[in-house]
Amino acid sequence: MREGMPREGIQGIPCTWMRGGTSKGAYFLEHDLPTVEAERDALLLAVMGSPDPRQIDGIGGADPLTSKVAVVAASERPDADVEYLFLQVFVDRAVVTDRQNCGNILAGVAQFAVEKGLVRAADGRTEVAVHMVNSDQVAGVTIETPGGVVTYEGSARIDGVPGAAAPVLQNFPQAAGSTCGALLPTGNAVDVIAGIEATCIDNGMPVVVMRAEDLGASGYESREALDADGALKERLETVRRQAGPLMNLGDVRDKSVPKMTMVAPPRAGGAIATRTFIPHRCHASIGVLGAVSVATACMLPDSPAGALAQVPAGEEKLVSVEHPIGETSVMMRVSTEGGALKITRAAVLRTARKLFEGRVFPRSAP
């Protein structure tokens, strides 16, 4: 669909529905969507069936983790193969936002780009340089392409997804400060916000990291129990709104960032236990870039996360971030330069699978 095409003339829009990591979303080629942002967003709301808590009249899954969109195009940048714009479509509000990245949906971008002819695959493995438009950074994504053809079959497993699939390795060498302008946008490892000690950090995703016990929680509650705790969610929102301006994000009342992560000592052999709000519902697991930011916060010894974390020694670290349905491992290379923390590698293993491909038929405007 292009600008000026009448809605009644729509015969469906080419769409690929994919699981990326622990999320699901609709993948579109940029040229198949309207060029005017307001028209594009209205179309995507109709595609997903928002605003409606059940998204009954669209393909969304009634959960923020299954109401996501990737818009992909060939890149003209010398350091990137493709452009990837992530859009979060709210479930029960008429909001589409581009204020964050999504590392889970990123897990399907390289395969989509190869299958749509934007990138030529190598025999064996193909590395695709993906320009993440939301934060203007480039990620390296390595996928399996035996015989120059994308495969989704493999033996890699990630918590939160049944079965096994082909591995997808994501490296984020440019993540620090990608949205907020600095790894520690307030300039501090610890701030006190609304009476709560917190680390405001951005290593790919703006996150506010707090001790669960400081919020009256254990940090081991189920997602359902935390979602039902109205007093806790109200307190988190108070901290979030005050943190927004401190993190150079402005008024975050209608924004999906920063994410709010409560941490506790690990219970399952990992480095840290987490419960993350995205931002108003508890995440079933944790986002890829959210995990990178939390793992980075664990490197700050005086921070809420650093004081609780069990982090391996040495510059090369495998930091296991526990979450409600398992763990996410972040492969990190860290050092100190001039007294400041320096991250030279932050890589995460994901998997992805194509679920269907065809045309989606959004409802007409009332």
CSV table of C-alpha atoms in Angstrom, one decimal:
chain,number,residue,atom,x,y,z
A,1,MET,CA,0.0,0.0,0.0
A,2,ARG,CA,1.3,3.4,-0.9
A,3,GLU,CA,0.3,6.9,-0.1
A,4,GLY,CA,-2.9,7.9,-1.7
A,5,MET,CA,-4.2,4.3,-2.2
A,6,PRO,CA,-7.9,4.2,-1.1
A,7,ARG,CA,-8.5,1.8,1.8
A,8,GLU,CA,-11.4,0.1,-0.1
A,9,GLY,CA,-8.9,-0.8,-2.8
A,10,ILE,CA,-6.6,-2.8,-0.5
A,11,GLN,CA,-6.3,-6.4,-1.7
A,12,GLY,CA,-4.2,-7.4,1.3
A,13,ILE,CA,-0.6,-6.4,2.1
A,14,PRO,CA,2.4,-8.7,1.8
A,15,CYS,CA,3.3,-9.8,5.3
A,16,THR,CA,5.5,-12.4,7.0
A,17,TRP,CA,4.6,-13.4,10.6
A,18,MET,CA,7.6,-14.6,12.5
A,19,ARG,CA,8.7,-15.6,16.0
A,20,GLY,CA,11.8,-13.7,16.9
A,21,GLY,CA,13.3,-14.9,20.1
A,22,THR,CA,10.5,-14.8,22.7
A,23,SER,CA,8.3,-12.4,20.7
A,24,LYS,CA,6.2,-12.6,17.6
A,25,GLY,CA,5.6,-9.9,15.0
A,26,ALA,CA,4.7,-8.9,11.5
A,27,TYR,CA,7.5,-8.3,9.1
A,28,PHE,CA,7.0,-5.9,6.2
A,29,LEU,CA,9.1,-4.6,3.3
A,30,GLU,CA,9.2,-0.8,3.7
A,31,HIS,CA,7.8,-0.2,0.2
A,32,ASP,CA,4.6,-2.2,1.0
A,33,LEU,CA,3.6,0.3,3.7
A,34,PRO,CA,2.4,4.0,3.5
A,35,THR,CA,5.2,6.6,3.4
A,36,VAL,CA,3.2,9.0,5.6
A,37,GLU,CA,3.8,8.0,9.3
A,38,ALA,CA,0.3,8.7,10.5
A,39,GLU,CA,-1.2,6.5,7.7
A,40,ARG,CA,1.3,3.8,8.3
A,41,ASP,CA,0.5,3.7,12.0
A,42,ALA,CA,-3.2,3.7,11.4
A,43,LEU,CA,-2.8,0.8,9.1
A,44,LEU,CA,-0.7,-1.2,11.6
A,45,LEU,CA,-3.2,-0.6,14.4
A,46,ALA,CA,-5.8,-2.1,12.1
A,47,VAL,CA,-3.5,-5.0,11.2
A,48,MET,CA,-3.0,-5.9,14.8
A,49,GLY,CA,-6.6,-5.2,15.9
A,50,SER,CA,-5.7,-2.4,18.3
A,51,PRO,CA,-7.0,-0.8,20.4
A,52,ASP,CA,-8.7,-3.8,21.9
A,53,PRO,CA,-7.6,-5.9,24.9
A,54,ARG,CA,-8.2,-9.1,22.8
A,55,GLN,CA,-7.1,-7.7,19.5
A,56,ILE,CA,-9.9,-9.9,18.2
A,57,ASP,CA,-10.2,-8.2,14.8
A,58,GLY,CA,-6.5,-8.4,13.9
A,59,ILE,CA,-3.5,-10.7,14.0
A,60,GLY,CA,-2.1,-9.4,17.3
A,61,GLY,CA,-1.9,-11.8,20.2
A,62,ALA,CA,-3.4,-9.6,23.0
A,63,ASP,CA,0.1,-9.2,24.5
A,64,PRO,CA,2.8,-6.5,24.0
A,65,LEU,CA,5.2,-9.4,23.1
A,66,THR,CA,3.0,-10.5,20.2
A,67,SER,CA,2.0,-7.0,18.9
A,68,LYS,CA,5.2,-6.0,17.2
A,69,VAL,CA,6.3,-4.9,13.7
A,70,ALA,CA,9.5,-5.0,11.7
A,71,VAL,CA,9.9,-2.7,8.7
A,72,VAL,CA,12.8,-3.7,6.6
A,73,ALA,CA,14.5,-2.2,3.5
A,74,ALA,CA,17.9,-2.4,1.8
A,75,SER,CA,20.4,0.0,3.2
A,76,GLU,CA,22.4,2.6,1.4
A,77,ARG,CA,24.8,3.0,4.4
A,78,PRO,CA,28.4,1.6,3.7
A,79,ASP,CA,28.4,-0.2,7.1
A,80,ALA,CA,25.0,-1.9,6.8
A,81,ASP,CA,23.2,-4.3,4.5
A,82,VAL,CA,19.6,-3.6,5.6
A,83,GLU,CA,17.5,-1.1,7.5
A,84,TYR,CA,15.3,-2.3,10.4
A,85,LEU,CA,12.7,-0.1,12.0
A,86,PHE,CA,11.0,-1.6,15.0
A,87,LEU,CA,7.5,-0.5,15.9
A,88,GLN,CA,5.6,-1.5,19.1
A,89,VAL,CA,1.9,-1.5,18.6
A,90,PHE,CA,0.1,-1.1,21.8
A,91,VAL,CA,-2.7,-3.6,22.5
A,92,ASP,CA,-5.5,-1.6,24.2
A,93,ARG,CA,-4.5,1.9,23.1
A,94,ALA,CA,-4.2,3.5,19.7
A,95,VAL,CA,-0.5,4.0,20.0
A,96,VAL,CA,2.4,2.9,17.7
A,97,THR,CA,5.8,3.9,18.9
A,98,ASP,CA,9.4,3.8,17.5
A,99,ARG,CA,11.1,4.9,20.7
A,100,GLN,CA,12.8,1.6,21.4
A,101,ASN,CA,14.6,-1.3,19.7
A,102,CYS,CA,13.6,-4.9,19.9
A,103,GLY,CA,16.4,-7.5,19.9
A,104,ASN,CA,13.9,-10.4,19.8
A,105,ILE,CA,12.2,-9.2,16.6
A,106,LEU,CA,15.7,-8.5,15.3
A,107,ALA,CA,16.3,-12.2,15.4
A,108,GLY,CA,14.2,-12.7,12.3
A,109,VAL,CA,15.3,-9.7,10.3
A,110,ALA,CA,18.3,-11.3,8.6
A,111,GLN,CA,16.3,-14.3,7.4
A,112,PHE,CA,13.5,-12.1,6.2
A,113,ALA,CA,16.0,-9.9,4.3
A,114,VAL,CA,17.6,-12.9,2.6
A,115,GLU,CA,14.3,-14.5,1.6
A,116,LYS,CA,13.1,-11.2,0.2
A,117,GLY,CA,16.2,-10.8,-1.9
A,118,LEU,CA,17.7,-7.9,0.0
A,119,VAL,CA,20.8,-9.8,1.0
A,120,ARG,CA,22.6,-12.6,-0.8
A,121,ALA,CA,23.3,-15.6,1.5
A,122,ALA,CA,26.6,-17.4,1.7
A,123,ASP,CA,27.0,-21.1,1.9
A,124,GLY,CA,27.0,-22.2,5.5
A,125,ARG,CA,26.5,-19.0,7.6
A,126,THR,CA,25.7,-15.5,6.6
A,127,GLU,CA,26.5,-12.4,8.6
A,128,VAL,CA,24.1,-9.5,8.0
A,129,ALA,CA,24.9,-5.9,9.2
A,130,VAL,CA,21.6,-4.5,10.3
A,131,HIS,CA,21.1,-0.8,10.8
A,132,MET,CA,18.7,-0.5,13.7
A,133,VAL,CA,16.9,2.7,12.7
A,134,ASN,CA,15.4,3.4,16.1
A,135,SER,CA,18.7,3.9,17.8
A,136,ASP,CA,20.9,4.6,14.7
A,137,GLN,CA,23.3,1.7,15.5
A,138,VAL,CA,24.5,-1.3,13.6
A,139,ALA,CA,24.2,-4.9,14.9
A,140,GLY,CA,25.9,-7.9,13.4
A,141,VAL,CA,23.5,-10.8,13.0
A,142,THR,CA,24.8,-14.3,12.0
A,143,ILE,CA,22.3,-16.8,10.7
A,144,GLU,CA,22.5,-20.4,9.3
A,145,THR,CA,22.3,-20.6,5.5
A,146,PRO,CA,23.4,-24.1,4.3
A,147,GLY,CA,23.7,-24.1,0.5
A,148,GLY,CA,22.9,-20.4,0.5
A,149,VAL,CA,19.4,-21.0,1.8
A,150,VAL,CA,17.9,-19.8,5.1
A,151,THR,CA,17.1,-22.7,7.5
A,152,TYR,CA,15.1,-22.4,10.7
A,153,GLU,CA,16.0,-26.0,11.8
A,154,GLY,CA,18.7,-26.5,14.3
A,155,SER,CA,19.7,-27.6,17.8
A,156,ALA,CA,19.8,-24.2,19.6
A,157,ARG,CA,17.4,-23.7,22.5
A,158,ILE,CA,16.4,-20.6,24.3
A,159,ASP,CA,14.2,-20.4,27.5
A,160,GLY,CA,10.6,-19.4,26.8
A,161,VAL,CA,10.4,-21.2,23.4
A,162,PRO,CA,9.7,-25.0,23.2
A,163,GLY,CA,11.9,-27.1,21.0
A,164,ALA,CA,15.0,-26.2,19.1
A,165,ALA,CA,15.8,-24.1,16.1
A,166,ALA,CA,18.8,-22.7,14.1
A,167,PRO,CA,21.0,-20.4,16.2
A,168,VAL,CA,20.9,-16.6,15.6
A,169,LEU,CA,23.9,-14.8,17.1
A,170,GLN,CA,23.4,-11.1,17.7
A,171,ASN,CA,26.3,-8.7,18.5
A,172,PHE,CA,25.7,-5.1,19.6
A,173,PRO,CA,29.1,-3.3,19.5
A,174,GLN,CA,27.5,0.1,19.3
A,175,ALA,CA,24.8,-0.3,21.9
A,176,ALA,CA,26.0,2.0,24.7
A,177,GLY,CA,24.0,5.2,24.9
A,178,SER,CA,22.1,4.3,21.8
A,179,THR,CA,18.8,6.0,22.9
A,180,CYS,CA,19.8,8.2,25.9
A,181,GLY,CA,23.2,9.5,24.6
A,182,ALA,CA,25.3,7.8,27.3
A,183,LEU,CA,25.7,4.4,28.9
A,184,LEU,CA,24.8,6.1,32.2
A,185,PRO,CA,22.7,9.0,31.1
A,186,THR,CA,22.5,10.7,34.5
A,187,GLY,CA,26.3,10.4,34.9
A,188,ASN,CA,25.8,8.2,38.0
A,189,ALA,CA,25.9,4.5,38.7
A,190,VAL,CA,23.3,5.1,41.4
A,191,ASP,CA,20.5,7.7,41.7
A,192,VAL,CA,17.7,8.0,44.3
A,193,ILE,CA,14.4,8.4,42.5
A,194,ALA,CA,11.2,8.7,44.4
A,195,GLY,CA,13.0,7.3,47.4
A,196,ILE,CA,14.3,4.2,45.5
A,197,GLU,CA,18.0,3.5,44.7
A,198,ALA,CA,18.2,2.9,41.0
A,199,THR,CA,20.7,2.6,38.1
A,200,CYS,CA,19.5,4.4,34.9
A,201,ILE,CA,21.4,2.6,32.1
A,202,ASP,CA,21.2,2.4,28.3
A,203,ASN,CA,23.3,-0.4,26.7
A,204,GLY,CA,20.8,-0.9,23.8
A,205,MET,CA,17.7,-0.4,25.9
A,206,PRO,CA,16.9,2.3,28.4
A,207,VAL,CA,16.3,0.5,31.7
A,208,VAL,CA,15.9,1.5,35.3
A,209,VAL,CA,17.3,-1.2,37.6
A,210,MET,CA,16.1,-1.4,41.2
A,211,ARG,CA,16.4,-3.9,44.1
A,212,ALA,CA,13.1,-5.8,44.3
A,213,GLU,CA,13.2,-5.6,48.1
A,214,ASP,CA,13.2,-1.8,48.0
A,215,LEU,CA,9.8,-2.0,46.3
A,216,GLY,CA,8.4,-4.5,48.8
A,217,ALA,CA,8.8,-7.5,46.5
A,218,SER,CA,11.0,-10.6,46.5
A,219,GLY,CA,11.9,-10.5,42.8
A,220,TYR,CA,10.8,-14.1,42.4
A,221,GLU,CA,7.0,-13.5,42.0
A,222,SER,CA,5.2,-14.8,39.0
A,223,ARG,CA,4.3,-12.6,36.2
A,224,GLU,CA,0.6,-12.9,37.0
A,225,ALA,CA,1.2,-11.9,40.7
A,226,LEU,CA,3.1,-8.8,39.7
A,227,ASP,CA,0.6,-7.8,37.1
A,228,ALA,CA,-2.1,-8.0,39.8
A,229,ASP,CA,-0.2,-5.8,42.3
A,230,GLY,CA,-1.6,-2.4,41.5
A,231,ALA,CA,0.3,-0.6,44.3
A,232,LEU,CA,3.6,-1.9,43.1
A,233,LYS,CA,2.8,-0.9,39.5
A,234,GLU,CA,1.8,2.5,40.6
A,235,ARG,CA,5.1,3.0,42.5
A,236,LEU,CA,7.1,1.7,39.5
A,237,GLU,CA,5.3,4.2,37.3
A,238,THR,CA,6.1,7.1,39.7
A,239,VAL,CA,9.8,6.1,39.5
A,240,ARG,CA,9.6,5.7,35.7
A,241,ARG,CA,8.1,9.1,35.0
A,242,GLN,CA,10.7,10.8,37.2
A,243,ALA,CA,13.5,8.8,35.5
A,244,GLY,CA,12.4,9.8,32.0
A,245,PRO,CA,13.8,13.4,32.0
A,246,LEU,CA,16.9,12.3,33.9
A,247,MET,CA,17.6,9.8,31.1
A,248,ASN,CA,17.1,12.4,28.4
A,249,LEU,CA,13.9,10.8,27.4
A,250,GLY,CA,11.6,13.7,28.3
A,251,ASP,CA,8.0,13.0,29.4
A,252,VAL,CA,7.6,9.2,29.2
A,253,ARG,CA,3.9,9.1,30.1
A,254,ASP,CA,3.0,7.8,26.6
A,255,LYS,CA,6.3,6.1,25.8
A,256,SER,CA,7.3,2.5,26.1
A,257,VAL,CA,10.7,3.3,27.6
A,258,PRO,CA,12.4,3.2,30.0
A,259,LYS,CA,11.8,-0.4,31.0
A,260,MET,CA,11.6,-1.1,34.7
A,261,THR,CA,13.6,-4.0,36.1
A,262,MET,CA,13.6,-5.3,39.6
A,263,VAL,CA,16.6,-7.4,40.6
A,264,ALA,CA,17.2,-10.0,43.3
A,265,PRO,CA,20.0,-12.5,44.0
A,266,PRO,CA,20.1,-15.4,41.5
A,267,ARG,CA,18.3,-18.6,42.3
A,268,ALA,CA,19.1,-20.9,39.4
A,269,GLY,CA,22.8,-20.6,39.0
A,270,GLY,CA,22.8,-17.4,37.0
A,271,ALA,CA,24.2,-13.9,37.7
A,272,ILE,CA,21.1,-12.0,38.7
A,273,ALA,CA,17.3,-12.6,38.9
A,274,THR,CA,15.0,-10.2,37.2
A,275,ARG,CA,11.4,-9.1,36.8
A,276,THR,CA,10.9,-6.5,34.1
A,277,PHE,CA,7.9,-4.3,33.3
A,278,ILE,CA,7.6,-3.2,29.6
A,279,PRO,CA,6.6,-0.7,31.0
A,280,HIS,CA,3.2,-1.4,32.5
A,281,ARG,CA,2.9,-5.2,32.2
A,282,CYS,CA,5.4,-7.7,33.6
A,283,HIS,CA,7.5,-9.3,30.8
A,284,ALA,CA,7.1,-13.0,30.5
A,285,SER,CA,10.9,-13.2,30.2
A,286,ILE,CA,13.2,-10.2,29.4
A,287,GLY,CA,14.0,-8.4,26.2
A,288,VAL,CA,17.3,-9.1,24.4
A,289,LEU,CA,18.6,-5.5,24.7
A,290,GLY,CA,17.0,-5.2,28.1
A,291,ALA,CA,19.1,-8.2,29.2
A,292,VAL,CA,22.2,-6.5,27.8
A,293,SER,CA,21.5,-3.4,29.8
A,294,VAL,CA,20.8,-5.3,33.0
A,295,ALA,CA,23.9,-7.5,32.5
A,296,THR,CA,25.9,-4.3,32.1
A,297,ALA,CA,24.4,-2.9,35.3
A,298,CYS,CA,25.8,-6.0,37.0
A,299,MET,CA,29.3,-4.7,36.2
A,300,LEU,CA,28.8,-1.7,38.4
A,301,PRO,CA,29.8,-2.9,41.9
A,302,ASP,CA,28.0,-0.2,43.9
A,303,SER,CA,24.8,-0.4,41.9
A,304,PRO,CA,21.6,-2.3,43.0
A,305,ALA,CA,22.4,-5.0,40.4
A,306,GLY,CA,26.1,-5.1,41.1
A,307,ALA,CA,25.7,-5.6,44.8
A,308,LEU,CA,23.5,-8.7,44.2
A,309,ALA,CA,25.0,-10.2,41.1
A,310,GLN,CA,27.3,-13.2,40.9
A,311,VAL,CA,29.5,-12.2,37.9
A,312,PRO,CA,32.3,-14.4,36.5
A,313,ALA,CA,35.8,-13.0,36.7
A,314,GLY,CA,37.9,-11.9,33.7
A,315,GLU,CA,37.3,-9.6,30.7
A,316,GLU,CA,35.3,-12.3,28.9
A,317,LYS,CA,32.1,-13.0,30.8
A,318,LEU,CA,29.0,-15.1,30.2
A,319,VAL,CA,26.3,-13.3,32.2
A,320,SER,CA,23.2,-15.3,32.8
A,321,VAL,CA,20.2,-13.1,33.4
A,322,GLU,CA,17.4,-15.1,35.1
A,323,HIS,CA,13.8,-14.2,34.3
A,324,PRO,CA,10.3,-15.7,35.0
A,325,ILE,CA,10.6,-18.5,32.4
A,326,GLY,CA,14.4,-19.2,32.4
A,327,GLU,CA,17.4,-17.2,31.6
A,328,THR,CA,19.1,-15.2,28.8
A,329,SER,CA,22.8,-15.4,28.4
A,330,VAL,CA,24.8,-12.3,27.5
A,331,MET,CA,28.3,-12.8,26.2
A,332,MET,CA,30.3,-9.7,27.3
A,333,ARG,CA,33.8,-8.3,27.0
A,334,VAL,CA,34.3,-5.6,29.5
A,335,SER,CA,37.2,-3.4,30.7
A,336,THR,CA,37.8,-0.2,32.6
A,337,GLU,CA,39.2,2.8,30.8
A,338,GLY,CA,40.0,6.0,32.7
A,339,GLY,CA,37.9,4.7,35.6
A,340,ALA,CA,34.9,4.2,33.3
A,341,LEU,CA,33.3,0.9,32.3
A,342,LYS,CA,33.9,0.0,28.6
A,343,ILE,CA,31.9,-2.6,26.8
A,344,THR,CA,33.6,-4.0,23.7
A,345,ARG,CA,31.3,-6.9,23.1
A,346,ALA,CA,27.7,-7.7,24.0
A,347,ALA,CA,26.3,-10.7,22.1
A,348,VAL,CA,23.1,-12.8,22.7
A,349,LEU,CA,22.0,-16.1,21.3
A,350,ARG,CA,18.5,-16.2,19.9
A,351,THR,CA,16.4,-18.3,17.5
A,352,ALA,CA,13.6,-17.5,15.1
A,353,ARG,CA,11.1,-19.2,13.0
A,354,LYS,CA,8.8,-18.2,10.1
A,355,LEU,CA,5.2,-18.9,11.0
A,356,PHE,CA,3.3,-17.8,7.9
A,357,GLU,CA,3.8,-15.7,4.8
A,358,GLY,CA,1.1,-14.2,2.6
A,359,ARG,CA,-1.2,-11.1,2.7
A,360,VAL,CA,-2.8,-9.5,5.7
A,361,PHE,CA,-6.2,-7.8,5.4
A,362,PRO,CA,-6.7,-5.0,7.9
A,363,ARG,CA,-10.1,-3.8,8.8
A,364,SER,CA,-11.4,-0.7,7.1
A,365,ALA,CA,-11.6,2.6,8.9
A,366,PRO,CA,-15.0,3.2,10.5
